[in-house]
């Protein structure tokens, strides 16, 4: 299988990766938007979990990761429900990790174990012992393939950065003892700036917050009225919307119709309809300087100040007025 990605280039994949990409759990992710409900109010906010999952796999491959770690990267989001993290708002789950709690069940109920067994691979050690995959995941504020891909992919697709900028940055990534670092301070400063565009200018963008908050209310009421069951959220975004619309329930229909493209949302601390405080997301990657790994904030006031500003913004939250 030949696969080409705008960020990472072209690769010929092994048979096991091709079969997993074509499996039902991964195919479903084509219909799950990474930004949740944002695409319903802004059609260009349309990156999917499928694109991100393939991107994480390819970034791991580009950095020299094993086929097993590429598999873990490809499958790390298969348990994301429709509209991604909107379910965390429905369930009032501040950790935003509902998909992690159901990951093992989703895998075991799928054809994924059988595919891996056919290729003489141990699905349990690959998928349920994720601490070994140090390229795929790292605790913040360090870099990892997951964090890198969603930032670069979103910011390029939504026009915040150019493809040339992304490619130039990727040339400065290095792997030391199985972990991703940066070889140039300017590249680290650029990524920190770009990451905070993602978590502040996009994740905390008023219209985006409005969309996710509104849809969370629709889904919660639909679950309460048994129009939906939690298992229905393991379908695609549009499948869930069709089920709600075809229910004939006027209350949820009205709630859904409020999500209109003509809606405007802006920050207003004095007169607001929504106060949103999400998960705190900070980045402070280590840079390799003279064979030593040093946190970027120790080398750059820009990185230090950006982190402090992002922390304060996250702690305060966003006050949004809907018009």
XYZ file of C-alpha atoms in Angstrom:
323
model
C 0.000 0.000 0.000
C 1.367 3.397 -1.019
C 0.272 6.294 1.158
C 1.035 9.989 0.787
C 0.629 12.639 3.456
C 0.988 16.384 2.962
C 3.108 16.730 6.100
C 5.331 13.642 6.040
C 5.611 12.513 2.439
C 5.086 9.185 0.669
C 5.591 5.709 2.142
C 5.024 2.113 1.102
C 3.370 0.277 3.998
C 3.482 -3.306 5.211
C 0.485 -5.569 4.683
C -0.528 -5.502 8.335
C -0.771 -1.704 8.290
C -2.826 -1.801 5.097
C -5.285 -4.280 6.638
C -5.616 -2.186 9.780
C -6.161 1.000 7.782
C -8.962 -0.748 5.880
C -10.526 -2.211 9.031
C -13.940 -1.000 10.225
C -12.659 0.748 13.391
C -10.148 2.841 11.455
C -12.511 3.461 8.521
C -15.098 4.801 11.002
C -12.689 7.571 11.952
C -13.189 9.120 8.508
C -16.580 10.211 9.855
C -15.354 11.479 13.238
C -14.206 15.096 13.272
C -11.196 15.841 15.409
C -12.486 19.283 16.381
C -15.811 17.911 17.594
C -18.811 19.981 16.576
C -16.767 22.818 15.099
C -17.377 21.714 11.507
C -21.115 22.276 12.024
C -20.554 26.022 12.439
C -17.388 26.418 10.333
C -17.125 24.050 7.378
C -13.343 24.402 7.129
C -12.808 22.967 10.638
C -12.983 19.516 9.110
C -9.858 17.505 10.057
C -10.876 13.936 10.941
C -9.550 11.412 13.425
C -8.678 9.232 10.439
C -6.308 11.819 8.977
C -4.729 12.375 12.380
C -4.350 8.648 13.084
C -2.583 8.016 9.785
C -0.468 11.083 10.412
C 0.680 9.853 13.822
C 1.573 6.479 12.297
C 3.577 8.127 9.511
C 5.387 10.529 11.845
C 6.466 7.582 13.995
C 7.656 5.845 10.827
C 9.515 8.979 9.675
C 11.307 9.108 13.043
C 12.391 5.469 12.829
C 9.767 3.862 15.045
C 9.044 0.131 14.781
C 6.085 -1.331 12.918
C 4.608 -2.199 16.314
C 4.771 1.409 17.454
C 3.325 2.529 14.129
C 0.405 0.154 14.760
C -0.088 1.647 18.213
C -0.039 5.116 16.667
C -2.517 4.216 13.944
C -4.950 2.718 16.454
C -4.539 5.068 19.406
C -7.787 6.942 18.632
C -10.088 4.112 17.464
C -12.194 4.458 20.609
C -12.966 8.141 20.090
C -16.706 8.579 20.023
C -18.608 10.651 17.482
C -17.630 14.329 17.729
C -14.466 13.351 19.616
C -14.195 15.162 22.962
C -17.789 16.457 22.963
C -18.692 13.305 24.900
C -16.493 14.525 27.758
C -18.708 17.593 28.006
C -21.799 15.382 27.972
C -20.441 13.222 30.787
C -18.850 16.188 32.619
C -15.505 14.436 32.407
C -12.898 17.127 33.119
C -9.971 14.823 32.290
C -11.283 14.584 28.695
C -10.273 10.923 28.518
C -13.494 8.962 28.071
C -12.098 7.358 24.911
C -9.181 5.958 26.921
C -11.530 4.248 29.379
C -13.301 2.344 26.600
C -10.262 1.702 24.397
C -9.683 -1.913 25.408
C -13.350 -2.853 24.987
C -13.563 -1.234 21.555
C -10.449 -3.077 20.381
C -11.532 -6.446 21.727
C -14.971 -6.177 20.105
C -13.422 -5.459 16.695
C -11.485 -7.378 14.049
C -8.222 -5.740 15.154
C -7.004 -8.649 17.356
C -7.646 -11.130 14.512
C -5.717 -9.004 12.009
C -2.717 -8.763 14.314
C -2.828 -12.481 15.134
C -2.744 -13.325 11.418
C 0.520 -11.436 11.210
C 1.900 -13.153 14.321
C 1.708 -9.988 16.403
C 0.613 -9.839 20.051
C -2.243 -7.309 20.136
C -2.251 -7.123 23.933
C 1.399 -6.112 24.242
C 1.134 -3.654 21.348
C -2.129 -1.968 22.298
C -2.569 -2.381 26.048
C 0.990 -1.666 27.219
C 1.327 1.805 25.788
C 4.009 3.122 28.158
C 6.597 1.413 25.958
C 5.774 3.626 22.962
C 7.832 6.688 23.797
C 7.565 8.270 20.355
C 3.778 8.010 20.371
C 3.016 9.468 23.795
C 4.836 11.553 26.380
C 3.478 13.539 29.304
C 3.314 17.273 28.665
C 5.249 19.518 28.384
C 7.471 17.321 26.163
C 6.841 16.424 22.532
C 5.268 13.248 21.176
C 3.938 12.128 17.806
C 0.319 12.545 18.882
C 0.788 16.125 20.105
C 2.958 17.065 17.139
C 0.581 15.743 14.501
C -2.645 17.285 15.727
C -0.927 20.647 16.153
C 0.775 20.723 12.755
C -2.189 19.198 10.909
C -4.808 21.514 12.379
C -2.694 24.650 12.113
C -1.750 23.959 8.489
C -5.274 22.989 7.428
C -6.847 25.997 9.119
C -4.368 28.475 7.657
C -2.292 29.406 10.695
C 0.986 28.017 9.289
C 2.309 27.174 5.833
C 3.335 23.756 4.574
C 6.887 25.034 4.138
C 6.987 26.104 7.789
C 5.787 22.677 8.898
C 8.352 20.892 6.727
C 11.167 23.137 7.962
C 10.221 22.428 11.561
C 10.082 18.663 11.023
C 13.720 18.727 9.841
C 14.708 19.845 13.353
C 13.164 16.893 15.170
C 15.595 14.381 16.636
C 15.181 11.170 18.623
C 17.266 10.601 21.756
C 16.745 7.398 23.758
C 13.431 6.822 22.020
C 12.009 10.288 22.713
C 11.397 13.267 20.434
C 13.335 16.470 20.966
C 14.330 19.531 18.931
C 17.807 20.336 17.641
C 17.342 24.090 17.221
C 16.078 26.734 19.655
C 14.366 28.815 16.958
C 12.457 25.727 15.834
C 11.390 25.124 19.439
C 10.199 28.725 19.767
C 8.245 28.357 16.519
C 6.532 25.179 17.656
C 5.640 26.595 21.067
C 4.053 29.594 19.343
C 2.207 27.272 16.948
C 1.033 24.963 19.735
C -0.509 27.849 21.639
C -2.274 28.959 18.448
C -3.838 25.492 18.535
C -4.863 25.385 22.197
C -5.824 29.052 22.585
C -6.721 30.457 19.169
C -8.469 27.268 18.007
C -9.503 25.080 20.976
C -10.627 28.173 22.910
C -11.993 30.054 19.902
C -15.464 31.333 20.968
C -17.387 29.885 18.017
C -15.686 26.518 18.473
C -16.540 26.461 22.176
C -20.121 27.453 21.395
C -20.487 24.594 18.907
C -19.137 21.964 21.280
C -21.120 23.298 24.243
C -24.336 23.374 22.218
C -23.903 19.885 20.811
C -23.050 18.520 24.252
C -26.446 19.792 25.431
C -28.143 18.123 22.442
C -26.411 14.792 23.064
C -27.028 14.883 26.812
C -30.734 15.536 26.374
C -30.935 12.842 23.667
C -29.364 10.326 26.040
C -31.706 11.342 28.870
C -34.725 10.862 26.608
C -33.293 7.573 25.247
C -33.264 8.923 21.714
C -29.628 7.862 21.837
C -27.741 5.308 23.884
C -24.091 5.720 24.763
C -23.185 2.942 22.339
C -24.634 4.973 19.459
C -21.762 7.413 19.912
C -19.406 4.743 18.600
C -20.810 5.511 15.171
C -19.930 8.405 12.885
C -20.837 12.041 13.493
C -23.456 12.216 10.765
C -25.016 8.874 11.784
C -25.647 10.287 15.252
C -27.133 13.481 13.839
C -29.452 11.513 11.546
C -30.734 9.471 14.474
C -31.462 12.635 16.452
C -33.181 14.356 13.524
C -35.275 11.305 12.677
C -36.452 10.890 16.283
C -39.168 13.483 15.773
C -38.468 14.934 19.214
C -39.163 18.658 18.979
C -37.094 19.664 21.993
C -33.821 18.189 20.743
C -34.630 19.319 17.212
C -34.890 22.924 18.437
C -31.628 22.586 20.374
C -29.898 21.259 17.269
C -31.315 23.994 15.047
C -29.724 26.628 17.298
C -26.357 25.577 15.888
C -26.617 27.913 12.946
C -23.842 29.111 10.621
C -25.111 32.664 11.162
C -24.355 32.573 14.878
C -21.563 34.840 16.095
C -19.646 34.312 19.309
C -17.183 36.663 20.959
C -15.330 37.030 24.242
C -17.093 39.233 26.774
C -16.262 38.967 30.478
C -18.982 41.390 31.519
C -21.930 39.948 29.597
C -21.571 36.278 28.741
C -23.620 33.167 28.019
C -20.887 30.530 28.358
C -17.877 30.286 30.639
C -15.553 27.558 29.404
C -12.559 26.111 31.249
C -10.945 23.210 29.453
C -8.031 20.933 30.159
C -4.781 22.809 30.784
C -2.399 22.150 27.900
C 1.175 23.420 28.135
C 4.279 22.731 26.057
C 7.955 23.259 26.898
C 10.045 20.964 24.700
C 13.649 20.100 25.465
C 16.275 21.268 23.002
C 19.583 19.493 22.361
C 22.335 22.074 22.967
C 25.969 20.888 23.060
C 24.849 17.300 23.696
C 22.637 18.383 26.610
C 18.845 18.423 26.705
C 17.600 21.746 28.060
C 14.015 22.921 28.429
C 13.223 25.645 25.929
C 11.843 27.911 28.670
C 15.315 27.990 30.246
C 16.755 29.264 26.983
C 14.009 31.566 25.710
C 11.983 34.271 27.418
C 9.444 33.957 24.580
C 8.788 30.307 25.466
C 8.676 31.068 29.185
C 6.258 33.978 28.767
C 4.068 32.084 26.288
C 3.692 29.227 28.759
C 2.793 31.590 31.591
C 0.229 33.412 29.455
C -1.295 30.126 28.291
C -1.543 28.862 31.864
C -3.275 32.040 33.028
C -5.679 31.909 30.075
C -6.540 28.275 30.796
C -7.082 28.940 34.487
C -9.344 31.926 33.816
C -11.219 30.255 30.977
C -13.156 32.011 28.236
C -16.299 34.102 28.720
C -18.419 34.017 25.575
C -21.375 36.059 24.392
C -23.604 34.516 21.698
C -25.386 36.744 19.170
